[in-house]
């Protein structure tokens, strides 16, 4: 039924006044607008209310109107904001004005017409994790403990990492892995979309009724995560899927709830009812679930600053929240490169929310993200040092001090190896192998006119036992390009910049120094050289860096002796430095290298791990038939004859031998013949015969004590050898496995 149209009565002039009840002298005056809306809910008449409260409204407008709306507009909007609107029927509006032409509005309403400025801020980073990290994360997240494999003590109950896996291959917990000290690059361009939701999250209590919903949500997450059953049988894990396709990554963001879902579900099912509430309350991602929050609404967006920060503000009406409720913000980061827009971070999908006053740290793991990294030190002092070996900081290299521009002092037994004090798993003296990337830190002072550094060159020579170069010098000479961001009229393009090699003057194999101020460098390639160690002998080598000016003249630090190499050479005010200790320790972390070039000692060895089961052994007798069914007594013994080694025993991490009975992945029938040994066995093969493993009894392997009727079963035995080899990027351990199947039966007393 249509609303009754008003009759024309008082205020024939069509002039009226708005009275803000409770308004005091000196109070700020809100900006108020009156609009007449048609049947289509669109305004056909707009009248701003003057500072004295007066406004005009003709009888014709009032007659045509379907609704009269009073309120305030947002920004450039042509319609009154819904949250500020007071909506009248025309007859109702006319009736309130009929007596004296004054419309009274209570303070509770007109205070909503003020616009408030809200701001959020933060920074955006891109953490390009190494392959081993994704492998570790996949293993830890997908590892499903057997029902009796999880033992929780009181000290662990309320730690963040309650149920860390017991067979971690590199780090001890998911938390440690997530916060592993990788360098992250700055996301220096892109758009940040700001989303807000209102949550009313009540703390959990004992016997909280929300528990079934939480368990259901965790079960749904776990169902989507592939499960890997832990086993004592040493077999290599399957390769992890594409990081972008892992269920715990959402559009480049790490979903913490998915990461911890398996552990949290196990713990919650294991805890007494009295402890569940405290466990959940300690974890924001479990406490504040979607059903406690409203639907996310986009409220603003802004651009990322060159330093990776963002500060985004918007105006809206004041928000009134009931007690126990609060606003939370999530962010979506997008980059438009070459006309294609890609989401590189999605806090909504990953359920990552921040308080309004938080300095939001947005970390993208997307392989499609483009970031800008520091390619040098902004310090005006002129210096250069070796920064990274792969992804490993160079202070982890056990290199002797330099004894000249091309040599080092007498090497120790483990000189040239990585991690002399141990990696994250406590493994020391890791040899390098494969392609080893080198990244140098050139300070901006090297670019200044006083020094004029423009090119660099990297070379390799074999080292003798005294640390001196021997044999011919090999120069790095592969093509090398970095990517840079170029701003165009329509956005950003990523273009390559060729760094070399060039021939300048009489010197070959020179590469342009990509100073930070030269461009907005981006992309995955940020190294200055990559050494293919497979082209060299398995021994210690000397890696040398030289610096040249734009004319190809070699530069050496002031006060150093000439190198004596062919070509022109001149002394300039800069220093070569060697990073020798971890950052943050007392004193300078680098030491001067007082020579005309800078040389480090590296030891690479590409000797592969070797594992082979030669034969199976019963009661000391060797059997090497294809199909073996062993009979014996409860005290009969089983073992293997095998080869397990890395050509240089120093670089064997360890080898291990384990067995599994029948469907061991379900019933848990596993055991160990050899837990771990780093001693080579049967090297080389041939001609060296294989060694013999420790043994286990038939009774123990069949577990007749647990089930007296189980007197026979099939088995598998696996031998795995691990090497220490790393390229500084992949910190996992190369390994190879050999397996065999057999059956045991106890049919003798």
XYZ file of C-alpha atoms in Angstrom:
749
model
C 0.000 0.000 0.000
C 1.383 3.418 -0.937
C 2.073 5.885 1.848
C -0.472 8.686 2.256
C 0.855 11.961 0.818
C 0.904 14.916 3.257
C -1.333 17.917 3.004
C 0.270 21.318 2.833
C -0.047 23.136 6.144
C 2.508 25.241 8.049
C 5.649 26.875 6.701
C 4.220 27.722 3.297
C 7.598 29.277 2.458
C 9.226 25.828 2.476
C 11.971 26.964 4.875
C 12.651 24.843 7.925
C 15.227 24.482 10.655
C 17.161 21.563 12.094
C 17.649 21.673 15.866
C 20.441 19.517 17.303
C 19.232 18.814 20.832
C 22.067 19.119 23.348
C 24.341 21.054 20.987
C 26.530 23.490 22.968
C 28.397 26.610 22.073
C 31.815 25.610 20.766
C 30.759 22.101 19.732
C 31.825 21.030 16.261
C 29.013 21.321 13.736
C 28.318 18.151 11.722
C 27.841 18.445 7.969
C 24.253 17.369 7.342
C 22.427 16.756 4.068
C 18.731 16.209 3.338
C 17.700 14.075 0.375
C 14.346 13.205 -1.147
C 14.240 9.663 -2.542
C 11.964 8.427 -5.316
C 10.261 5.062 -5.686
C 13.514 3.744 -7.207
C 15.385 4.560 -3.955
C 17.513 7.126 -5.790
C 17.780 10.763 -4.669
C 16.137 13.343 -6.925
C 16.601 16.263 -4.530
C 19.569 17.153 -2.290
C 19.688 20.063 0.141
C 22.709 20.749 2.403
C 21.754 21.989 5.872
C 23.330 25.395 6.548
C 25.481 26.159 9.580
C 22.521 27.834 11.293
C 20.436 24.688 10.789
C 18.172 26.072 8.074
C 17.203 24.100 5.000
C 14.636 24.358 2.251
C 12.104 21.780 1.121
C 9.253 22.627 -1.217
C 5.804 21.121 -1.058
C 6.267 19.696 -4.556
C 9.405 17.802 -3.519
C 7.653 16.532 -0.418
C 4.714 15.382 -2.511
C 6.913 13.476 -5.012
C 9.102 11.873 -2.363
C 8.847 8.237 -1.348
C 11.233 8.771 1.567
C 13.009 11.734 3.181
C 16.542 10.955 4.382
C 18.671 13.042 6.731
C 22.338 12.288 7.332
C 25.899 12.789 6.103
C 27.740 11.812 2.931
C 30.994 9.907 2.653
C 33.712 11.509 0.533
C 32.601 12.113 -3.038
C 29.469 10.024 -2.647
C 26.205 11.468 -3.946
C 24.092 9.424 -1.553
C 23.811 9.739 2.223
C 25.778 7.042 4.002
C 23.519 4.251 5.201
C 25.019 4.155 8.710
C 24.276 7.848 9.283
C 20.822 7.951 7.721
C 17.565 8.836 9.512
C 14.766 7.787 7.189
C 11.294 9.403 7.325
C 8.061 8.811 5.503
C 7.053 12.113 3.863
C 3.876 12.386 5.950
C 5.823 11.679 9.126
C 8.438 14.277 8.186
C 5.795 16.935 7.434
C 3.999 16.215 10.686
C 7.150 16.855 12.747
C 7.624 20.200 10.979
C 3.970 21.222 11.068
C 3.878 23.033 14.391
C 6.803 25.471 14.085
C 8.932 24.314 11.163
C 11.649 22.889 13.439
C 12.944 19.313 13.262
C 14.468 18.186 16.574
C 17.203 15.512 16.483
C 18.555 13.894 19.671
C 22.260 13.983 20.473
C 22.501 10.182 20.170
C 21.594 10.552 16.509
C 23.376 13.709 15.422
C 26.673 12.581 16.960
C 26.676 9.850 14.291
C 26.941 12.507 11.612
C 30.542 13.284 12.495
C 33.180 11.664 10.322
C 36.078 9.987 12.105
C 39.433 9.162 10.548
C 40.630 5.589 10.981
C 44.094 4.367 10.022
C 45.956 1.082 9.824
C 49.635 0.561 9.124
C 52.168 -2.174 8.604
C 54.771 -3.535 6.252
C 54.905 -6.231 3.582
C 57.708 -8.770 3.191
C 58.444 -11.609 0.818
C 60.134 -14.609 2.399
C 61.468 -16.811 -0.375
C 62.036 -20.019 1.590
C 64.480 -22.647 0.395
C 63.384 -26.084 -0.897
C 64.447 -27.846 2.295
C 62.146 -25.543 4.314
C 59.061 -26.535 2.341
C 60.083 -30.183 2.644
C 60.438 -29.835 6.413
C 57.115 -28.017 6.732
C 55.352 -30.632 4.628
C 56.791 -33.445 6.739
C 55.966 -31.828 10.065
C 52.458 -30.719 9.167
C 51.430 -33.947 7.452
C 52.987 -36.307 9.958
C 50.101 -38.103 11.638
C 51.127 -39.570 14.976
C 49.748 -42.975 15.911
C 47.215 -43.043 18.721
C 49.800 -44.011 21.295
C 52.704 -41.997 19.867
C 51.849 -38.693 21.503
C 52.992 -38.262 25.068
C 52.283 -34.878 26.594
C 53.827 -33.830 29.866
C 52.625 -30.998 32.067
C 55.463 -28.686 31.009
C 54.416 -28.998 27.368
C 50.696 -28.491 27.858
C 50.606 -24.765 27.384
C 53.674 -24.149 25.299
C 52.985 -22.946 21.776
C 54.468 -26.099 20.267
C 52.780 -28.829 22.271
C 53.181 -31.805 19.994
C 56.410 -31.445 18.103
C 57.263 -34.452 15.935
C 59.709 -36.878 17.493
C 61.688 -37.642 14.331
C 62.416 -34.147 13.079
C 65.023 -34.251 10.370
C 66.287 -30.715 10.662
C 64.560 -28.543 13.264
C 62.739 -29.530 16.404
C 59.306 -27.973 15.961
C 56.922 -26.291 13.566
C 57.286 -23.044 15.499
C 61.058 -23.138 15.177
C 60.705 -23.856 11.474
C 58.266 -20.999 10.819
C 60.551 -18.524 12.556
C 63.740 -19.959 11.066
C 66.039 -16.967 10.433
C 65.703 -16.482 6.705
C 66.297 -13.144 5.120
C 63.132 -11.649 3.743
C 62.922 -9.068 0.970
C 60.792 -5.953 0.954
C 57.624 -5.847 -1.122
C 58.080 -2.303 -2.368
C 55.142 -1.928 -4.727
C 51.565 -3.159 -4.850
C 48.109 -2.440 -3.489
C 46.926 -3.288 0.016
C 43.197 -3.873 0.451
C 41.920 -3.408 4.003
C 39.099 -5.604 5.336
C 37.397 -5.318 8.700
C 35.291 -7.666 10.744
C 33.780 -7.362 14.203
C 34.355 -10.271 16.569
C 32.751 -11.047 19.889
C 35.061 -13.764 21.180
C 34.289 -14.902 24.681
C 37.063 -16.757 26.533
C 36.529 -20.473 26.808
C 35.359 -22.065 30.050
C 35.455 -25.634 31.305
C 33.038 -27.839 29.333
C 32.661 -25.072 26.778
C 29.789 -25.806 24.356
C 31.930 -24.652 21.407
C 34.214 -27.686 21.663
C 32.284 -29.905 19.193
C 32.354 -27.124 16.588
C 36.103 -26.646 17.026
C 36.794 -30.372 16.715
C 34.612 -30.510 13.610
C 36.521 -27.611 12.023
C 39.884 -29.195 12.807
C 38.730 -32.542 11.414
C 37.673 -30.872 8.166
C 41.106 -29.261 7.849
C 42.938 -32.504 8.629
C 40.895 -34.363 6.013
C 42.377 -32.091 3.337
C 45.963 -32.601 4.505
C 47.814 -35.678 3.186
C 48.961 -37.818 6.082
C 52.440 -39.316 6.469
C 52.751 -42.071 9.041
C 55.932 -41.784 11.140
C 58.134 -44.850 11.042
C 61.428 -45.978 12.418
C 62.173 -47.582 9.056
C 64.624 -45.187 7.392
C 63.149 -44.559 3.976
C 63.379 -41.230 2.168
C 60.265 -39.052 2.417
C 58.230 -38.341 -0.709
C 58.921 -34.984 -2.326
C 56.634 -32.196 -1.108
C 54.020 -30.814 -3.487
C 54.251 -27.431 -5.141
C 54.297 -24.847 -2.302
C 51.456 -22.969 -3.989
C 49.314 -26.130 -3.815
C 49.985 -27.069 -0.206
C 46.719 -26.897 1.788
C 48.306 -24.677 4.415
C 49.168 -21.891 1.966
C 46.315 -19.614 0.873
C 47.140 -17.224 -1.972
C 50.703 -16.791 -0.721
C 49.788 -16.599 2.993
C 50.577 -19.211 5.633
C 47.419 -20.488 7.346
C 48.523 -21.095 10.923
C 45.388 -23.024 11.858
C 45.976 -25.492 9.011
C 49.652 -25.797 9.954
C 48.832 -26.798 13.533
C 45.547 -28.627 12.844
C 46.909 -32.179 13.207
C 48.757 -31.336 16.415
C 45.889 -29.319 17.913
C 43.358 -32.048 17.190
C 45.579 -34.660 18.829
C 46.200 -32.493 21.873
C 42.575 -31.456 22.392
C 41.480 -35.087 22.211
C 44.173 -36.050 24.724
C 43.705 -33.273 27.281
C 41.358 -33.530 30.253
C 38.276 -31.326 29.975
C 39.640 -29.016 32.655
C 42.704 -28.159 30.532
C 41.107 -27.643 27.106
C 39.858 -24.122 27.845
C 43.299 -22.897 28.862
C 44.843 -24.491 25.783
C 42.361 -22.817 23.415
C 42.499 -19.428 25.157
C 46.274 -19.380 24.633
C 45.839 -19.657 20.847
C 44.088 -16.768 19.145
C 43.535 -18.736 15.939
C 41.501 -21.319 17.909
C 39.743 -18.888 20.211
C 38.287 -16.474 17.684
C 36.589 -18.613 15.039
C 34.490 -17.419 12.128
C 31.177 -18.005 13.897
C 32.195 -15.423 16.536
C 32.801 -12.756 13.907
C 30.880 -10.818 11.319
C 31.448 -10.971 7.585
C 34.627 -9.171 6.425
C 33.925 -5.857 4.707
C 36.372 -3.923 2.561
C 36.842 -0.466 4.084
C 39.845 0.998 2.240
C 42.860 0.360 0.081
C 46.196 2.047 -0.502
C 49.608 1.684 -2.078
C 52.784 0.184 -0.623
C 55.607 2.659 -0.034
C 59.092 2.102 -1.533
C 60.360 0.877 1.854
C 57.627 -1.756 2.079
C 55.457 0.079 4.603
C 51.864 1.165 4.225
C 49.714 3.683 6.085
C 46.094 3.683 4.955
C 43.451 6.024 6.346
C 39.765 6.503 5.638
C 36.843 8.463 7.067
C 33.591 7.035 8.336
C 31.094 7.441 11.118
C 32.053 6.478 14.660
C 31.649 2.810 15.434
C 29.865 1.691 18.571
C 30.682 -1.846 19.688
C 29.059 -3.754 22.485
C 31.212 -4.894 25.415
C 33.367 -7.903 24.620
C 33.481 -7.117 20.897
C 36.296 -5.613 18.872
C 37.274 -4.811 15.312
C 39.937 -6.847 13.528
C 41.635 -6.173 10.223
C 42.921 -8.472 7.488
C 44.784 -7.471 4.360
C 44.948 -8.609 0.765
C 48.032 -7.598 -1.231
C 47.962 -7.499 -5.015
C 50.599 -6.653 -7.590
C 49.913 -5.625 -11.173
C 52.864 -6.490 -13.385
C 52.670 -6.026 -17.141
C 48.903 -5.618 -16.965
C 48.349 -8.846 -14.987
C 47.118 -8.583 -11.398
C 48.180 -11.301 -8.947
C 47.226 -11.790 -5.310
C 50.439 -12.449 -3.384
C 49.014 -12.300 0.153
C 45.494 -13.068 1.364
C 44.953 -12.606 5.068
C 41.240 -13.348 4.772
C 41.771 -16.776 3.194
C 44.517 -17.605 5.712
C 42.527 -16.206 8.660
C 45.270 -13.750 9.656
C 43.738 -10.824 11.542
C 45.295 -7.873 13.338
C 44.091 -5.373 15.918
C 43.507 -1.791 14.687
C 46.676 -0.447 16.312
C 48.972 -3.327 15.298
C 51.968 -2.766 13.053
C 50.800 -5.517 10.724
C 53.598 -7.760 9.434
C 52.356 -9.212 6.154
C 54.565 -12.088 4.981
C 54.064 -13.455 1.474
C 55.395 -16.859 0.448
C 54.061 -16.578 -3.100
C 56.427 -17.675 -5.853
C 54.743 -15.065 -8.046
C 55.603 -12.106 -5.816
C 58.111 -9.484 -6.916
C 60.143 -7.900 -4.161
C 62.932 -5.376 -3.798
C 65.972 -6.349 -1.769
C 68.983 -4.504 -0.471
C 71.792 -5.332 -2.881
C 74.359 -3.491 -0.826
C 74.945 -1.393 2.251
C 73.781 2.258 2.193
C 76.808 3.157 4.308
C 78.911 5.879 2.657
C 82.047 4.042 3.770
C 83.473 2.060 0.870
C 83.762 -1.686 1.461
C 82.733 -5.055 0.087
C 82.405 -8.467 1.732
C 81.025 -11.908 0.932
C 77.474 -11.884 2.244
C 75.749 -15.147 1.341
C 76.725 -18.629 0.202
C 73.445 -19.842 -1.218
C 71.113 -18.750 1.559
C 73.730 -19.188 4.306
C 75.447 -16.162 5.805
C 79.159 -16.247 5.083
C 80.266 -16.124 8.727
C 79.230 -19.792 8.744
C 82.127 -20.549 6.354
C 85.231 -21.809 8.126
C 87.762 -19.964 5.980
C 91.278 -19.128 7.204
C 92.495 -15.537 7.204
C 93.912 -14.266 3.937
C 97.677 -14.453 3.465
C 97.693 -12.550 0.177
C 95.360 -11.426 -2.566
C 95.031 -15.014 -3.857
C 95.782 -17.269 -0.852
C 95.026 -18.021 2.802
C 97.042 -19.037 5.845
C 97.632 -22.724 6.643
C 94.204 -24.452 6.553
C 92.946 -26.567 9.439
C 91.488 -30.036 8.951
C 87.968 -28.618 8.497
C 88.794 -25.343 6.732
C 86.576 -24.445 3.801
C 83.483 -26.182 5.197
C 80.169 -24.696 6.312
C 78.827 -24.715 9.876
C 81.955 -25.314 11.960
C 79.787 -24.810 15.069
C 76.878 -26.867 13.726
C 73.797 -26.227 11.625
C 70.275 -26.197 13.037
C 70.482 -29.943 13.581
C 73.900 -29.820 15.225
C 75.705 -31.216 12.172
C 79.160 -29.685 11.754
C 81.576 -29.334 8.847
C 79.229 -29.644 5.886
C 80.888 -29.862 2.483
C 79.540 -27.923 -0.471
C 78.398 -29.391 -3.762
C 76.297 -28.702 -6.838
C 75.734 -25.106 -7.872
C 76.891 -22.735 -5.126
C 75.716 -19.133 -5.464
C 77.774 -16.255 -4.065
C 76.279 -12.910 -3.058
C 78.520 -9.970 -2.153
C 77.604 -6.821 -0.266
C 78.888 -3.724 -2.070
C 78.381 -0.570 -0.018
C 77.098 2.527 -1.797
C 80.410 4.166 -0.917
C 82.090 1.916 -3.491
C 80.099 3.736 -6.171
C 81.228 7.235 -5.178
C 83.721 9.101 -7.348
C 86.554 8.652 -4.842
C 86.484 4.898 -5.489
C 84.564 4.541 -8.741
C 83.958 0.789 -8.542
C 81.921 -0.368 -11.527
C 82.763 -4.016 -12.255
C 83.687 -7.165 -10.325
C 85.201 -10.521 -11.263
C 85.119 -13.920 -9.533
C 87.666 -16.691 -10.085
C 88.507 -20.149 -8.703
C 91.793 -22.011 -8.234
C 92.667 -25.249 -6.496
C 94.349 -24.879 -3.107
C 97.310 -26.884 -1.910
C 97.749 -28.114 1.650
C 99.323 -24.785 2.666
C 96.474 -22.618 1.352
C 98.326 -21.468 -1.773
C 96.813 -21.449 -5.271
C 97.865 -24.210 -7.619
C 96.972 -24.940 -11.212
C 95.146 -22.658 -13.625
C 92.699 -19.934 -12.606
C 89.115 -20.432 -13.798
C 86.903 -17.343 -14.133
C 83.163 -17.236 -13.630
C 81.867 -16.438 -17.107
C 78.227 -17.495 -17.342
C 75.646 -14.982 -18.512
C 74.041 -13.159 -15.596
C 70.953 -10.945 -15.585
C 68.993 -9.394 -12.754
C 65.421 -8.184 -13.007
C 64.330 -4.654 -12.225
C 60.966 -2.954 -11.831
C 60.253 -0.188 -14.312
C 57.339 2.181 -13.796
C 55.337 2.816 -16.968
C 52.345 4.985 -17.711
C 49.991 2.092 -16.972
C 51.765 0.362 -14.103
C 54.913 -1.669 -13.536
C 56.878 -3.884 -15.877
C 59.669 -6.281 -14.921
C 62.579 -6.143 -17.339
C 65.983 -7.903 -17.346
C 69.263 -6.061 -16.902
C 72.339 -7.793 -18.323
C 75.211 -7.707 -15.820
C 77.805 -9.497 -17.927
C 80.243 -10.891 -18.665
C 81.974 -8.018 -20.462
C 85.453 -7.359 -21.777
C 86.590 -3.914 -20.677
C 90.053 -2.722 -21.615
C 92.359 -5.697 -21.319
C 90.281 -7.564 -18.715
C 87.747 -10.265 -19.505
C 84.823 -11.739 -17.560
C 83.800 -8.511 -15.821
C 80.293 -8.018 -14.399
C 78.504 -4.768 -13.572
C 78.071 -4.153 -9.845
C 74.272 -3.886 -9.286
C 74.334 -1.153 -6.659
C 71.098 -0.707 -4.743
C 70.717 2.838 -6.055
C 71.008 1.690 -9.687
C 67.482 0.238 -9.927
C 64.576 -1.321 -8.049
C 65.999 -4.820 -8.255
C 63.534 -7.670 -7.987
C 63.115 -11.322 -8.948
C 64.680 -14.542 -7.695
C 68.221 -13.989 -9.016
C 70.131 -11.789 -6.559
C 73.522 -13.478 -6.554
C 76.735 -12.255 -8.198
C 78.155 -15.622 -9.263
C 77.262 -19.301 -9.234
C 80.065 -21.847 -9.018
C 79.341 -25.187 -10.672
C 81.388 -27.306 -8.292
C 80.882 -30.445 -10.397
C 83.378 -29.013 -12.910
C 86.152 -29.073 -10.317
C 87.957 -31.735 -8.331
C 86.599 -32.783 -4.928
C 88.994 -30.782 -2.760
C 89.645 -27.338 -1.263
C 89.517 -24.341 -3.608
C 90.259 -20.630 -3.385
C 87.539 -18.220 -4.545
C 88.754 -14.686 -5.322
C 86.889 -11.404 -5.846
C 88.417 -8.465 -7.747
C 86.952 -4.982 -8.320
C 87.421 -2.714 -11.379
C 86.485 0.819 -12.406
C 84.424 1.774 -15.471
C 87.549 1.666 -17.681
C 88.416 -1.873 -16.577
C 91.299 -0.787 -14.309
C 91.745 -3.075 -11.306
C 91.169 -1.361 -7.940
C 92.979 -2.283 -4.758
C 92.600 -0.752 -1.279
C 94.940 2.048 -0.245
C 98.034 0.765 1.523
C 97.959 -2.700 -0.035
C 100.562 -4.256 -2.290
C 99.957 -4.565 -6.017
C 98.621 -7.949 -7.049
C 101.099 -8.258 -9.904
C 98.428 -9.420 -12.315
C 98.439 -8.253 -15.944
C 96.742 -4.949 -16.733
C 96.479 -1.555 -15.058
C 95.907 -1.300 -11.322
C 95.335 1.656 -8.995
C 94.881 2.117 -5.236
C 91.577 3.611 -4.017
C 90.061 4.402 -0.578
C 87.998 1.268 0.088
C 88.360 -1.988 2.014
C 87.818 -5.657 1.466
C 86.281 -7.212 4.561
C 85.531 -10.747 5.751
C 82.431 -11.567 7.793
C 83.740 -13.786 10.570
C 81.120 -13.816 13.356
C 77.380 -13.806 13.772
C 75.702 -10.414 13.836
C 74.843 -9.044 17.259
C 77.966 -10.283 19.037
C 80.336 -7.789 20.699
C 82.682 -5.936 18.377
C 82.748 -5.566 14.629
C 81.353 -8.561 12.768
C 83.788 -8.116 9.880
C 87.559 -7.905 9.714
C 89.663 -6.050 7.152
C 91.349 -8.072 4.402
C 94.474 -5.953 3.691
C 95.245 -7.183 0.192
C 94.596 -6.214 -3.422
C 91.799 -8.786 -3.830
C 89.713 -10.908 -1.457
C 90.041 -14.699 -1.245
C 88.066 -17.301 0.734
C 88.740 -21.025 1.055
C 85.917 -23.396 0.032
C 85.819 -27.166 0.235
C 83.421 -28.873 -2.100
C 82.999 -32.569 -2.627
C 80.285 -34.073 -4.813
C 80.847 -37.645 -3.689
C 77.370 -39.233 -3.583
C 76.022 -41.300 -0.661
C 75.955 -45.037 -1.351
C 73.708 -47.747 0.138
C 73.360 -51.398 -0.920
C 72.025 -54.446 0.872
C 74.171 -57.311 -0.435
C 72.635 -60.228 1.428
C 70.465 -61.271 4.373
C 72.018 -63.067 7.316
C 70.423 -65.725 9.568
C 72.406 -66.992 12.525
C 75.585 -65.674 10.932
C 75.017 -67.459 7.608
C 74.821 -65.275 4.486
C 71.927 -65.740 2.027
C 71.632 -63.818 -1.236
C 68.759 -65.558 -3.028
C 65.974 -63.463 -4.526
C 63.202 -64.917 -2.337
C 64.049 -65.756 1.263
C 61.819 -67.430 3.877
C 63.722 -67.905 7.128
C 62.786 -70.533 9.709
C 64.252 -70.789 13.151
C 63.814 -70.662 16.902
C 62.868 -67.642 19.056
C 66.565 -66.974 19.623
C 67.535 -67.179 15.953
C 69.032 -63.929 14.698
C 68.539 -61.778 11.621
C 70.890 -59.186 10.114
C 72.203 -57.937 6.783
C 75.467 -57.655 4.883
C 75.735 -54.224 3.318
C 77.707 -51.306 1.886
C 77.071 -47.786 3.209
C 79.414 -44.887 2.648
C 80.195 -41.465 1.283
C 83.544 -41.503 -0.570
C 85.047 -39.092 1.941
C 83.946 -40.498 5.294
C 84.176 -37.015 6.806
C 81.127 -36.075 4.750
C 78.894 -38.975 5.763
C 76.179 -37.654 8.064
C 75.187 -41.181 9.087
C 73.597 -44.410 7.872
C 70.809 -46.323 9.576
C 69.089 -49.715 9.233
C 65.506 -50.471 10.241
C 62.877 -53.153 9.687
C 59.089 -53.248 9.471
C 56.697 -56.136 10.032
C 53.727 -56.689 7.728
C 51.357 -53.717 7.689
C 53.605 -51.791 10.050
C 52.135 -48.422 9.053
C 48.917 -49.459 10.816
C 50.077 -51.818 13.553
C 53.396 -50.188 14.390
C 55.615 -53.255 14.084
C 58.974 -51.590 13.504
C 62.484 -51.974 14.832
C 66.084 -50.948 14.340
C 69.173 -52.970 13.521
C 71.427 -49.909 13.519
C 70.264 -46.561 14.862
C 73.019 -44.451 13.331
C 76.675 -44.727 12.339
C 78.847 -42.273 10.415
C 81.586 -44.811 9.692
C 81.987 -45.969 6.092
C 81.178 -49.637 5.550
C 82.593 -51.503 2.540
C 84.191 -48.568 0.732
C 84.671 -48.767 -2.182
C 82.272 -51.234 -3.749
C 83.836 -53.111 -5.457
C 86.284 -54.524 -4.451
C 85.749 -54.095 -0.697
C 83.316 -56.683 0.726
C 80.294 -55.491 2.652
C 80.140 -55.270 6.402
C 77.672 -56.923 8.766
C 74.938 -55.185 10.726
C 73.941 -55.815 14.324
C 71.236 -58.478 14.670
C 67.769 -58.893 16.142
C 66.052 -62.078 17.341
C 63.112 -63.722 15.620
C 61.109 -63.474 18.844
C 61.625 -59.731 19.104
C 60.895 -59.089 15.446
C 57.689 -61.176 15.536
C 56.801 -59.766 18.971
C 55.640 -63.106 20.258
C 55.511 -61.600 23.710
C 52.712 -59.298 22.555
C 50.931 -61.966 20.496
C 51.983 -65.574 21.065
C 50.049 -66.739 18.001
C 52.092 -64.563 15.651
C 54.835 -67.035 14.771
C 55.399 -65.958 11.164
C 55.119 -62.799 9.075
C 56.577 -60.910 6.131
C 59.133 -58.132 6.675
C 60.963 -55.333 4.920
C 64.404 -53.990 5.816
C 65.760 -50.629 4.656
C 69.265 -49.160 4.674
C 69.626 -45.391 4.184
C 72.859 -43.396 3.895
C 72.877 -39.621 4.366
C 75.557 -37.164 3.224
C 76.354 -33.697 4.594
C 76.563 -32.067 1.166
C 74.812 -28.701 0.775
C 74.873 -25.768 -1.612
C 74.000 -23.334 1.163
C 70.408 -23.142 -0.060
C 69.151 -26.671 0.454
C 70.082 -27.648 4.000
C 68.519 -31.103 3.885
C 70.763 -34.139 3.637
C 71.222 -36.002 0.337
C 70.374 -39.659 0.861
C 69.949 -42.983 -0.893
C 68.038 -46.076 0.261
C 68.340 -49.805 -0.400
C 65.606 -52.250 0.641
C 64.858 -55.957 0.828
C 61.826 -58.136 1.634
C 61.775 -61.482 3.445
C 59.708 -63.642 5.794
C 60.382 -65.108 9.238
C 58.807 -68.097 10.954
C 59.414 -69.597 14.365
C 58.849 -73.330 13.979
C 61.616 -74.633 16.196
C 61.927 -74.692 19.978
